XYZ file of C-alpha atoms in Angstrom:
705
model
C 11.670 46.095 -37.024
C 14.611 44.166 -35.583
C 15.295 46.906 -33.053
C 11.662 46.841 -31.967
C 11.734 43.114 -31.313
C 14.974 43.402 -29.359
C 13.634 46.213 -27.243
C 10.591 44.167 -26.323
C 12.750 41.556 -24.586
C 13.615 43.001 -21.188
C 15.524 41.210 -18.465
C 12.205 40.195 -16.844
C 10.472 38.885 -19.958
C 9.196 35.769 -18.083
C 8.683 37.360 -14.649
C 5.289 36.256 -13.225
C 5.331 39.336 -10.961
C 5.762 42.192 -13.478
C 4.562 44.858 -11.054
C 6.814 43.861 -8.162
C 9.929 45.743 -7.143
C 13.215 43.927 -7.474
C 14.263 44.677 -3.900
C 10.832 44.043 -2.346
C 10.939 42.186 0.970
C 8.335 39.706 -0.275
C 8.213 35.938 0.077
C 6.809 34.034 -2.906
C 5.020 30.717 -2.520
C 2.101 28.804 -4.038
C -1.002 26.827 -3.164
C -2.754 24.108 -5.153
C -6.213 24.062 -3.577
C -8.300 27.010 -2.430
C -8.876 27.156 1.322
C -12.479 26.403 2.200
C -12.563 27.807 5.737
C -10.569 30.654 7.280
C -12.861 30.951 10.305
C -10.868 29.469 13.230
C -13.974 27.707 14.581
C -14.324 25.760 11.320
C -10.871 25.477 9.750
C -9.108 22.128 10.241
C -7.067 21.542 7.052
C -3.359 21.955 6.445
C -3.892 24.169 3.374
C -6.035 26.497 5.520
C -3.772 26.723 8.564
C -1.007 28.015 6.283
C -3.014 31.253 6.351
C -4.935 31.135 9.628
C -1.746 30.366 11.546
C -0.244 33.705 10.516
C -3.387 35.755 11.221
C -4.844 34.411 14.448
C -3.057 34.128 17.781
C -4.079 31.503 20.339
C -2.608 31.997 23.816
C 0.220 29.480 23.306
C 2.600 28.433 20.549
C 5.428 25.951 19.978
C 9.050 27.002 20.328
C 10.382 27.323 16.802
C 13.696 25.537 17.418
C 13.448 23.278 20.461
C 12.980 19.524 20.128
C 11.134 17.707 21.599
C 8.375 20.209 20.960
C 7.856 22.709 23.762
C 4.879 24.984 24.398
C 5.678 28.620 25.119
C 3.500 31.745 25.532
C 2.221 33.644 22.499
C -0.341 36.173 23.712
C -0.406 34.653 27.203
C 2.029 35.816 29.847
C 2.878 32.219 30.768
C 1.948 28.633 29.969
C -0.857 27.967 32.457
C -0.394 25.214 35.029
C -3.749 23.568 35.789
C -5.193 23.539 39.286
C -7.091 20.428 40.314
C -10.315 20.142 42.318
C -12.315 17.223 43.658
C -16.068 16.740 43.335
C -16.667 18.882 46.455
C -14.680 21.815 45.058
C -11.641 21.228 47.265
C -8.290 22.009 45.658
C -5.979 19.023 45.272
C -2.224 18.673 45.071
C -0.635 18.646 41.609
C 0.350 14.977 41.968
C -3.100 13.774 43.016
C -4.392 10.546 41.419
C -6.456 11.141 38.289
C -9.503 9.400 39.721
C -9.767 12.022 42.473
C -9.712 14.961 40.053
C -13.192 16.177 39.107
C -12.065 19.369 37.369
C -8.905 20.955 35.991
C -8.907 24.749 35.951
C -6.684 26.717 33.555
C -6.338 30.424 34.286
C -4.786 32.359 31.407
C -3.446 35.887 31.668
C -3.188 37.791 28.356
C -0.455 40.367 27.844
C -1.826 43.928 27.776
C -1.372 46.180 24.756
C -2.045 43.647 21.970
C -4.242 45.134 19.236
C -6.233 43.806 16.299
C -5.393 44.506 12.669
C -7.185 47.519 11.139
C -10.680 46.434 10.108
C -13.999 48.171 9.313
C -15.757 46.101 12.010
C -14.044 48.338 14.582
C -14.634 51.679 12.807
C -16.586 54.264 14.838
C -17.832 57.784 14.289
C -17.081 60.785 16.482
C -19.814 59.809 18.943
C -18.402 56.296 19.378
C -21.055 54.541 17.278
C -20.004 51.710 14.987
C -20.012 52.905 11.390
C -20.722 49.588 9.692
C -22.891 47.541 12.049
C -26.267 48.622 10.616
C -25.810 48.508 6.870
C -28.707 48.254 4.432
C -28.728 46.896 0.885
C -27.933 50.287 -0.621
C -24.893 50.745 1.605
C -23.577 47.317 0.571
C -24.271 47.717 -3.136
C -20.720 48.724 -4.029
C -18.922 46.589 -1.407
C -17.209 43.342 -2.393
C -13.914 43.619 -0.505
C -12.840 44.848 2.904
C -10.854 47.596 1.190
C -14.136 48.973 -0.206
C -14.999 50.290 3.247
C -13.328 53.716 3.552
C -12.888 53.618 7.324
C -11.318 51.072 9.652
C -10.452 50.867 13.314
C -8.877 48.645 15.934
C -8.986 47.937 19.632
C -7.065 46.074 22.321
C -7.323 42.321 22.662
C -9.254 41.260 25.767
C -9.866 38.028 27.649
C -13.529 38.221 26.619
C -12.498 37.664 22.982
C -11.066 34.247 23.892
C -14.199 33.278 25.814
C -16.321 34.454 22.890
C -14.445 32.160 20.506
C -14.886 29.154 22.815
C -18.631 29.807 22.719
C -18.476 29.952 18.917
C -17.324 26.298 18.920
C -20.860 25.431 20.110
C -22.634 27.499 17.444
C -24.610 24.960 15.364
C -24.441 27.223 12.311
C -20.656 26.877 12.255
C -20.457 23.081 12.737
C -17.025 23.223 14.357
C -15.167 19.939 13.754
C -13.934 19.860 17.371
C -17.231 20.647 19.100
C -17.940 16.965 19.779
C -14.576 16.410 21.427
C -14.531 19.674 23.361
C -18.126 19.242 24.548
C -16.886 16.176 26.426
C -14.086 18.201 28.029
C -15.135 21.813 28.640
C -17.681 22.161 31.416
C -21.059 23.268 30.068
C -20.096 23.378 26.375
C -22.486 20.577 25.409
C -25.338 22.313 27.220
C -24.480 25.575 25.463
C -24.590 23.757 22.116
C -28.044 22.378 22.913
C -29.330 25.831 23.910
C -27.936 27.460 20.766
C -29.399 24.747 18.553
C -32.853 25.302 20.044
C -32.526 29.056 19.567
C -31.391 28.606 15.960
C -34.415 26.410 15.209
C -36.809 28.800 16.914
C -35.440 31.865 15.088
C -33.669 30.634 11.930
C -33.179 34.122 10.484
C -31.963 35.815 13.665
C -28.315 36.173 14.680
C -27.245 34.176 17.723
C -25.989 36.653 20.329
C -23.489 34.517 22.198
C -23.034 37.023 25.015
C -26.615 36.269 26.046
C -25.685 32.651 26.786
C -23.474 31.786 29.783
C -20.780 29.110 29.634
C -19.697 27.754 33.006
C -16.502 26.287 31.585
C -15.162 29.559 30.144
C -15.460 32.777 32.125
C -13.856 36.202 32.149
C -11.951 36.983 35.346
C -10.895 40.485 34.335
C -10.122 42.338 31.124
C -6.910 40.362 30.570
C -7.625 37.087 32.385
C -9.979 34.211 31.633
C -10.560 30.792 33.131
C -11.330 27.442 31.485
C -12.748 24.510 33.442
C -12.076 21.003 32.140
C -13.798 17.823 33.257
C -11.374 15.541 35.086
C -7.687 15.581 34.208
C -6.748 16.214 30.578
C -3.049 17.168 30.261
C -3.325 17.356 26.470
C -5.611 20.387 26.712
C -2.562 22.670 26.814
C -1.752 21.593 23.248
C -5.198 22.694 22.087
C -4.404 26.166 23.422
C -1.804 26.446 20.635
C -4.357 25.834 17.855
C -6.395 28.472 15.967
C -9.578 26.934 17.421
C -8.737 28.767 20.652
C -7.635 32.032 19.049
C -9.642 35.164 19.911
C -12.527 36.460 17.829
C -13.951 39.927 18.641
C -17.735 40.108 18.849
C -17.572 43.095 16.501
C -16.453 40.777 13.690
C -19.504 38.548 14.060
C -21.793 41.585 14.283
C -20.219 43.035 11.136
C -20.300 39.847 9.049
C -23.726 38.630 10.251
C -25.510 41.488 8.499
C -27.855 40.587 5.600
C -26.119 40.621 2.234
C -22.583 40.189 3.584
C -22.280 36.464 2.843
C -23.552 37.034 -0.715
C -20.467 39.200 -1.275
C -18.053 36.730 0.355
C -17.705 39.085 3.290
C -17.417 36.499 6.048
C -14.826 35.283 8.548
C -14.336 32.304 6.237
C -13.160 34.753 3.567
C -11.798 37.770 5.461
C -10.280 36.882 8.875
C -9.772 39.357 11.726
C -6.772 38.728 13.957
C -3.907 40.085 16.039
C -1.125 38.100 14.346
C 1.911 39.357 12.443
C 0.031 39.268 9.126
C -3.426 40.029 7.773
C -5.085 38.770 4.594
C -4.774 41.720 2.212
C -5.966 39.924 -0.925
C -8.116 36.827 -1.290
C -8.580 35.731 -4.875
C -8.297 31.940 -4.507
C -8.593 31.442 -8.258
C -5.407 33.447 -8.767
C -3.511 34.469 -5.647
C -3.709 35.219 -1.921
C -1.574 37.869 -0.230
C -0.570 38.276 3.403
C 0.793 41.640 4.510
C 2.455 42.711 7.726
C -0.047 43.801 10.350
C 0.733 47.462 11.158
C -0.704 46.936 14.655
C 1.381 43.846 15.449
C 2.392 43.835 19.095
C 5.922 42.649 18.409
C 7.884 39.510 19.132
C 11.544 38.543 18.868
C 13.338 35.647 17.239
C 14.173 32.881 19.757
C 17.567 32.901 21.428
C 17.465 29.268 22.581
C 18.653 26.486 20.317
C 21.097 23.604 20.263
C 24.529 23.311 18.675
C 23.052 21.983 15.431
C 20.807 25.047 15.176
C 23.778 27.345 15.658
C 25.834 25.460 13.070
C 22.961 25.703 10.587
C 22.744 29.466 11.072
C 19.368 29.260 12.771
C 20.481 31.507 15.636
C 21.947 34.290 13.497
C 18.810 36.389 14.049
C 18.461 35.664 17.772
C 16.675 38.491 19.567
C 15.740 40.423 16.428
C 12.156 41.731 16.071
C 9.635 39.699 14.072
C 8.330 39.358 11.436
C 11.141 39.726 8.900
C 9.107 39.524 5.690
C 6.783 42.425 4.792
C 4.531 40.451 2.491
C 3.869 36.879 1.347
C 2.353 36.219 -2.079
C 0.750 32.804 -2.667
C -0.088 32.038 -6.304
C -2.428 29.289 -7.453
C -0.530 26.406 -9.066
C -2.716 23.388 -9.757
C 0.005 21.452 -11.566
C 3.378 20.454 -10.132
C 5.416 20.966 -13.322
C 4.808 24.752 -13.650
C 5.441 25.133 -9.907
C 8.741 23.245 -10.225
C 9.840 25.223 -13.286
C 9.180 28.559 -11.583
C 11.043 27.407 -8.495
C 14.113 26.563 -10.593
C 13.847 29.995 -12.215
C 13.832 31.602 -8.767
C 10.238 32.802 -8.853
C 9.230 30.662 -5.870
C 11.392 30.727 -2.770
C 10.785 27.135 -1.731
C 9.272 23.972 -3.145
C 8.277 20.446 -2.365
C 9.543 17.615 -4.556
C 7.062 15.715 -6.689
C 7.718 12.216 -8.009
C 8.290 13.641 -11.498
C 11.142 15.883 -10.347
C 12.587 13.734 -7.570
C 15.457 12.238 -9.579
C 16.385 15.689 -10.853
C 16.673 16.989 -7.290
C 17.764 14.154 -5.014
C 20.112 11.209 -5.128
C 20.983 8.669 -2.453
C 24.430 7.843 -1.125
C 25.708 4.295 -0.800
C 24.519 4.378 2.804
C 20.981 5.318 1.741
C 21.159 8.945 2.855
C 19.511 11.556 0.600
C 21.543 14.387 -0.860
C 21.027 16.997 -3.545
C 22.173 16.450 -7.094
C 25.036 18.541 -8.462
C 22.677 20.728 -10.489
C 20.736 21.644 -7.349
C 23.876 22.440 -5.374
C 25.168 24.568 -8.247
C 22.073 26.749 -7.792
C 22.671 26.991 -4.031
C 19.469 25.080 -3.340
C 19.177 23.445 0.078
C 17.412 20.211 1.089
C 15.200 20.089 4.186
C 13.973 16.724 5.439
C 11.780 15.755 8.371
C 9.903 12.683 9.503
C 6.267 13.701 9.756
C 4.312 13.312 12.975
C 1.933 11.023 11.135
C 1.362 7.362 10.353
C -0.019 5.239 7.519
C -1.374 1.814 8.334
C -3.398 -1.076 6.941
C -6.157 -1.885 9.388
C -7.903 -5.164 10.105
C -11.562 -5.068 11.044
C -11.353 -6.811 14.401
C -15.067 -7.691 14.165
C -14.458 -9.723 11.012
C -14.739 -13.524 11.500
C -11.621 -14.237 9.412
C -9.042 -11.593 10.347
C -10.568 -10.289 13.599
C -10.601 -11.521 17.168
C -7.978 -11.692 19.917
C -7.300 -15.446 19.822
C -3.709 -16.612 19.371
C -4.428 -18.059 15.927
C -5.857 -14.689 14.741
C -2.856 -12.881 16.200
C -0.487 -15.107 14.237
C -2.489 -14.603 11.035
C -2.202 -10.826 11.316
C 1.487 -11.065 12.270
C 2.182 -13.186 9.195
C 0.456 -10.664 6.949
C 2.372 -7.830 8.631
C 5.669 -9.483 7.756
C 4.585 -10.199 4.177
C 3.719 -6.579 3.432
C 7.263 -5.352 2.818
C 6.924 -1.635 3.451
C 10.676 -1.173 3.196
C 10.245 -2.056 -0.474
C 7.080 0.058 -0.758
C 8.916 3.149 0.505
C 11.691 2.603 -2.034
C 9.377 2.008 -5.013
C 6.476 4.367 -4.433
C 7.805 7.065 -2.104
C 11.338 7.615 -3.474
C 12.632 6.760 -0.012
C 10.436 9.357 1.664
C 9.374 7.341 4.646
C 10.477 5.182 7.565
C 9.019 1.717 8.221
C 6.746 2.015 11.247
C 7.411 -0.026 14.378
C 4.196 0.936 16.150
C 1.573 3.660 16.404
C 3.874 6.393 17.820
C 5.883 8.359 15.213
C 9.348 9.819 15.872
C 9.488 13.106 17.763
C 6.744 12.193 20.216
C 7.234 11.060 23.778
C 7.176 7.262 23.934
C 8.922 6.650 20.618
C 12.147 4.649 20.950
C 14.602 4.691 18.061
C 16.721 1.882 16.664
C 16.958 -1.713 17.799
C 15.542 -0.895 21.227
C 12.294 0.279 19.647
C 11.705 -2.420 17.015
C 8.483 -4.402 16.680
C 9.694 -7.943 17.545
C 6.712 -9.579 15.840
C 7.648 -8.145 12.429
C 11.320 -7.127 12.673
C 14.503 -8.475 14.186
C 17.930 -7.120 15.032
C 20.856 -8.316 12.958
C 24.367 -6.905 13.266
C 22.969 -3.958 15.203
C 20.463 -3.098 12.482
C 16.700 -3.494 12.219
C 15.507 -5.795 9.436
C 12.197 -7.391 8.505
C 11.723 -11.018 9.494
C 11.928 -13.579 6.719
C 9.011 -14.702 4.590
C 9.662 -18.215 5.958
C 8.746 -16.907 9.404
C 5.542 -15.474 7.952
C 4.690 -18.828 6.328
C 5.249 -20.641 9.628
C 2.969 -18.198 11.458
C 0.341 -18.582 8.744
C 0.416 -22.374 9.142
C 0.133 -22.069 12.921
C -2.874 -19.803 12.358
C -4.583 -22.652 10.479
C -3.680 -21.738 6.885
C -0.704 -23.852 5.747
C 0.420 -22.697 2.300
C -2.465 -20.212 2.304
C -5.237 -22.824 2.589
C -7.681 -23.565 5.364
C -6.330 -26.630 7.189
C -9.860 -27.942 7.777
C -11.561 -27.293 4.438
C -8.656 -26.945 2.022
C -10.145 -23.744 0.650
C -7.751 -20.926 -0.265
C -7.569 -17.922 2.029
C -9.137 -14.941 0.267
C -8.933 -11.487 1.838
C -10.767 -8.320 0.791
C -9.171 -4.888 0.746
C -11.432 -1.823 0.617
C -9.970 1.361 -0.790
C -10.892 4.771 -2.163
C -7.791 4.779 -4.387
C -8.281 4.996 -8.150
C -6.305 5.812 -11.284
C -3.074 4.465 -12.845
C -0.872 5.273 -9.834
C -3.257 3.507 -7.491
C -3.379 0.443 -9.738
C 0.367 -0.133 -9.543
C 0.267 0.254 -5.760
C -2.659 -2.146 -5.430
C -0.926 -4.663 -7.737
C 2.060 -4.443 -5.383
C -0.175 -5.275 -2.415
C -1.511 -8.348 -4.189
C 2.037 -9.520 -4.921
C 2.953 -9.243 -1.245
C 0.307 -11.811 -0.331
C 1.192 -13.967 -3.332
C 4.331 -14.790 -1.336
C 2.058 -16.545 1.184
C -0.250 -18.001 -1.474
C -3.007 -15.767 -0.080
C -5.389 -14.051 -2.487
C -6.187 -10.364 -2.113
C -9.346 -8.990 -3.721
C -9.429 -5.203 -4.071
C -12.805 -3.509 -3.677
C -12.614 0.059 -4.928
C -15.331 2.510 -3.982
C -16.052 6.215 -3.637
C -15.477 8.108 -0.408
C -19.092 8.084 0.796
C -19.501 4.347 0.224
C -16.163 3.671 1.900
C -17.181 5.715 4.939
C -20.468 3.846 5.123
C -18.655 0.500 5.049
C -16.372 1.617 7.850
C -19.261 2.824 10.004
C -21.117 -0.470 9.579
C -18.026 -2.677 9.946
C -18.403 -4.230 6.497
C -14.757 -3.797 5.478
C -12.165 -6.506 6.138
C -8.848 -4.786 5.366
C -8.489 -1.061 4.695
C -5.816 1.619 4.467
C -5.813 4.776 6.542
C -3.564 7.419 8.053
C -3.436 9.907 10.880
C -1.686 13.264 11.363
C -0.896 14.373 14.900
C -3.068 17.158 16.277
C -0.571 17.619 19.101
C 2.744 15.966 20.079
C 1.496 13.401 22.569
C 1.225 9.595 22.265
C -2.389 9.808 23.446
C -3.216 11.355 20.049
C -2.285 8.045 18.352
C -3.141 5.470 21.004
C -6.718 6.739 21.161
C -7.165 5.385 17.625
C -7.013 1.906 19.195
C -9.039 2.601 22.340
C -12.033 0.231 22.565
C -14.739 2.764 23.548
C -13.822 4.781 20.419
C -14.768 1.964 18.009
C -16.059 3.128 14.647
C -18.938 0.640 14.724
C -21.665 1.649 17.188
C -19.885 4.731 18.605
C -18.695 6.429 15.405
C -15.258 7.010 16.957
C -11.836 7.076 15.296
C -10.997 3.441 16.145
C -11.580 2.261 12.579
C -10.184 -1.226 13.306
C -12.776 -1.718 16.085
C -9.950 -3.022 18.270
C -11.026 -3.664 21.855
C -8.489 -5.198 24.224
C -9.506 -4.675 27.889
C -5.915 -4.578 29.140
C -4.904 -2.046 26.484
C -7.968 0.056 27.352
C -7.067 0.005 31.040
C -3.505 1.105 30.345
C -4.693 3.800 27.943
C -6.970 5.298 30.568
C -4.019 5.432 32.943
C -1.459 6.676 30.411
C -3.506 9.513 28.932
C -3.617 11.443 32.213
C 0.026 10.941 33.167
C 2.785 13.514 32.853
C 5.792 12.602 30.705
C 8.434 10.700 32.628
C 9.843 7.206 33.274
C 6.577 5.945 34.782
C 4.585 6.996 31.737
C 7.189 5.477 29.420
C 6.840 2.166 31.265
C 3.076 2.165 30.685
C 3.576 3.081 27.019
C 6.000 0.176 26.590
C 3.364 -2.209 27.956
C 0.776 -0.792 25.533
C 3.170 -1.182 22.610
C 3.801 -4.811 23.492
C 0.057 -5.533 23.531
C -0.769 -3.766 20.283
C 2.241 -5.209 18.441
C 1.303 -8.710 19.537
C -2.405 -8.307 18.694
C -1.528 -6.567 15.388
C -4.874 -4.840 14.697
C -2.883 -2.748 12.212
C -0.091 -3.442 9.794
C 2.147 -0.567 10.828
C 3.127 0.691 7.381
C 5.321 3.786 7.506
C 5.934 7.238 8.917
C 6.024 9.678 5.957
C 9.154 11.738 5.474
C 8.854 15.183 3.941
C 11.456 16.514 1.515
C 11.557 20.207 0.750
C 13.855 22.628 -1.041
C 14.726 26.260 -0.418
C 16.873 28.738 -2.254
C 20.003 30.108 -0.639
C 18.402 33.516 -0.115
C 15.804 32.016 2.260
C 16.865 31.811 5.906
C 15.487 30.425 9.180
C 13.927 27.261 7.812
C 13.584 24.390 10.269
C 10.734 21.888 9.918
C 8.320 22.265 12.799
C 5.586 19.698 12.439
C 3.458 21.140 15.230
C 3.746 24.894 14.763
C 1.622 26.538 12.085
C 2.782 30.149 12.533
C 6.344 29.940 11.220
C 6.109 32.538 8.432
C 7.137 35.247 10.908
C 10.563 33.582 11.326
C 11.405 33.496 7.605
C 13.988 35.951 6.342
C 14.954 36.496 2.720
C 17.728 38.339 0.913
C 15.925 40.172 -1.948
C 19.145 41.481 -3.498
C 20.644 38.002 -3.815
C 17.360 36.694 -5.187
C 17.238 39.370 -7.859
C 20.841 38.678 -8.864
C 20.200 34.961 -9.173
C 16.940 35.465 -11.060
C 18.674 37.725 -13.567
C 21.419 35.149 -14.085
C 19.022 32.225 -14.511
C 16.527 34.040 -16.736
C 18.674 35.957 -19.209
C 16.678 36.334 -22.418
C 18.024 34.150 -25.214
C 18.044 36.692 -28.031
C 19.916 34.909 -30.827
C 16.793 33.086 -32.113
C 15.087 36.469 -32.473
C 18.118 37.898 -34.252
C 18.170 34.858 -36.526
C 14.453 35.282 -37.235
C 14.987 38.964 -38.064
C 17.860 38.028 -40.380
C 15.737 35.444 -42.162
C 12.904 37.936 -42.560
C 15.331 40.469 -43.997
C 16.750 37.826 -46.363
C 13.257 36.951 -47.574
C 11.896 40.482 -47.825
C 14.980 42.261 -49.193
C 14.842 40.777 -52.757
C 11.167 41.692 -53.009
C 11.921 45.258 -51.877
C 14.779 45.543 -54.414
C 12.568 44.199 -57.214
C 9.777 46.609 -56.313
C 12.150 49.577 -56.388
C 13.471 48.545 -59.820
C 9.954 48.400 -61.207
C 9.243 51.825 -59.738
C 12.323 53.282 -61.417
C 11.441 51.742 -64.810
C 7.920 53.116 -64.569
C 9.267 56.549 -63.699
């Protein structure tokens, strides 16, 4: 019995991957929420792009190592330089004023020889007919996965596939989240959307054949070249060409998935993507795990050879010039709770991990200078810390239409400035974020053009320089500003009534309560009362649309690395009230609007920086937001994981990862040795208990005999 128990305890008794090979070139990760959309026309969430970014290939991508972020070709032969034309169709010089430019034309040449992953949508018979484009119910009866189709095929990527995907953005049945924005930019896209909507209403059960509908703003030049026409000048459009929205989709995929009965079996682009990227989705069981495998038809790419001295010192150029991808397979397991995820990471069963609040003190400690470093236990396991300031911003917004906190008068400016000083986000970051953030000085986060670091970039209405360091202005300054705004000691100078402000939030639960209590205490310093109005998401959205909120909290993640992507949140014509835009504060300063319209079309350089500085001065003075903080991400990786550099814009970085499976297996074995002495002790106790009974039984047997 004891030998049997011992034998049952192998070296991998707690291995969550019992069927995997020890030396498998597989990366192990996790996800906490199932992706909703994997169709590139619909997907717009970070948990989705972790998969779509490895499968689909837009024409451009971001250089993995270079900072500031730089666009480079992916499937395109070069980053396209736009050509400009006036209203009469005459070509203009590259430095022509924006007001003269009626259209920008981007001509994109795709590299020949790129092929799609194997997929049944491409399968043909000997006569060239598609095998699976006319399936009936009987043929689909035993099909629930792509692997259930015995035949697959492939073909070369063409320019027409990119044009086809741009048309898909206008398909009303897909409800692409960027159709509204792109319909204002791409010539004819709005008209295409109207035509497709009419066709969908007229024939609700019929497939929309996009090739039957022309799109003036996206046309095929030849098999490997296509042209996009943009209204006016829009320099930021190049960044969109690095997003999955502009990745190619073959018409065969739509024809395959649009067949009756397919969606009932989860056979859709939202569930089973079709791409040319380094990986394809081999397994999609979002209630258990999702698996990416190397695309056997991948066209090939090499690891970048350009990087700075810090990259070289960090070993990030050790693989320069080597073919990608390095990892054969990536397994993502569902982990809804952070504690099991963290435990498996420490055991070596996940290759990397974030750091939750529960495990932060176990992983990270701060030096006397405030710099984060790993604890001794983490370093002993050869775990490495990766930090990066996110290209995102959290802020508390004022409804500029509100009679108390809104308006552009000097007294309202001083009121908002006083409140901005009182909300001590340096303290907030320390208490609630474990130091994972940087106090914001304006709407532009670090890493984007226009951001200025240090004393030179401080917000002078909230911070000041002292001994070469940036520090928040005193609460006495805030009280003085509040009095000058007409509220001495937090009371209306005319009526004597206390100043009461209302904060609308979707936050709920114990964690939210402590954070909201903190916010109330910040205004207690000014003798100002804060009333929290909690609500659900739909009610909150309705309040924002109607302008019924007074103060609110919101955030924004960069879609692309350009200051326009943050400044537009304060652009008057984008007000939430009346227009439904992203300007939730309903801020509308004519001078800021004028500068924004000039800045957004400018190329990066000293002249653009000068305009940005003027915009920052205006928005800091008006204070439509309390600039809270730029989040800072903390991540961990094991020593066997290589080529990890945070890239906050790129979403296709899995291909750069390299692992050392042998080292991983050695470390796993060391960290997960079965502890056998309790079993031996249990066996001994059982023997001690059973042995007397066995001896007594044998004695009785002998006496009877």
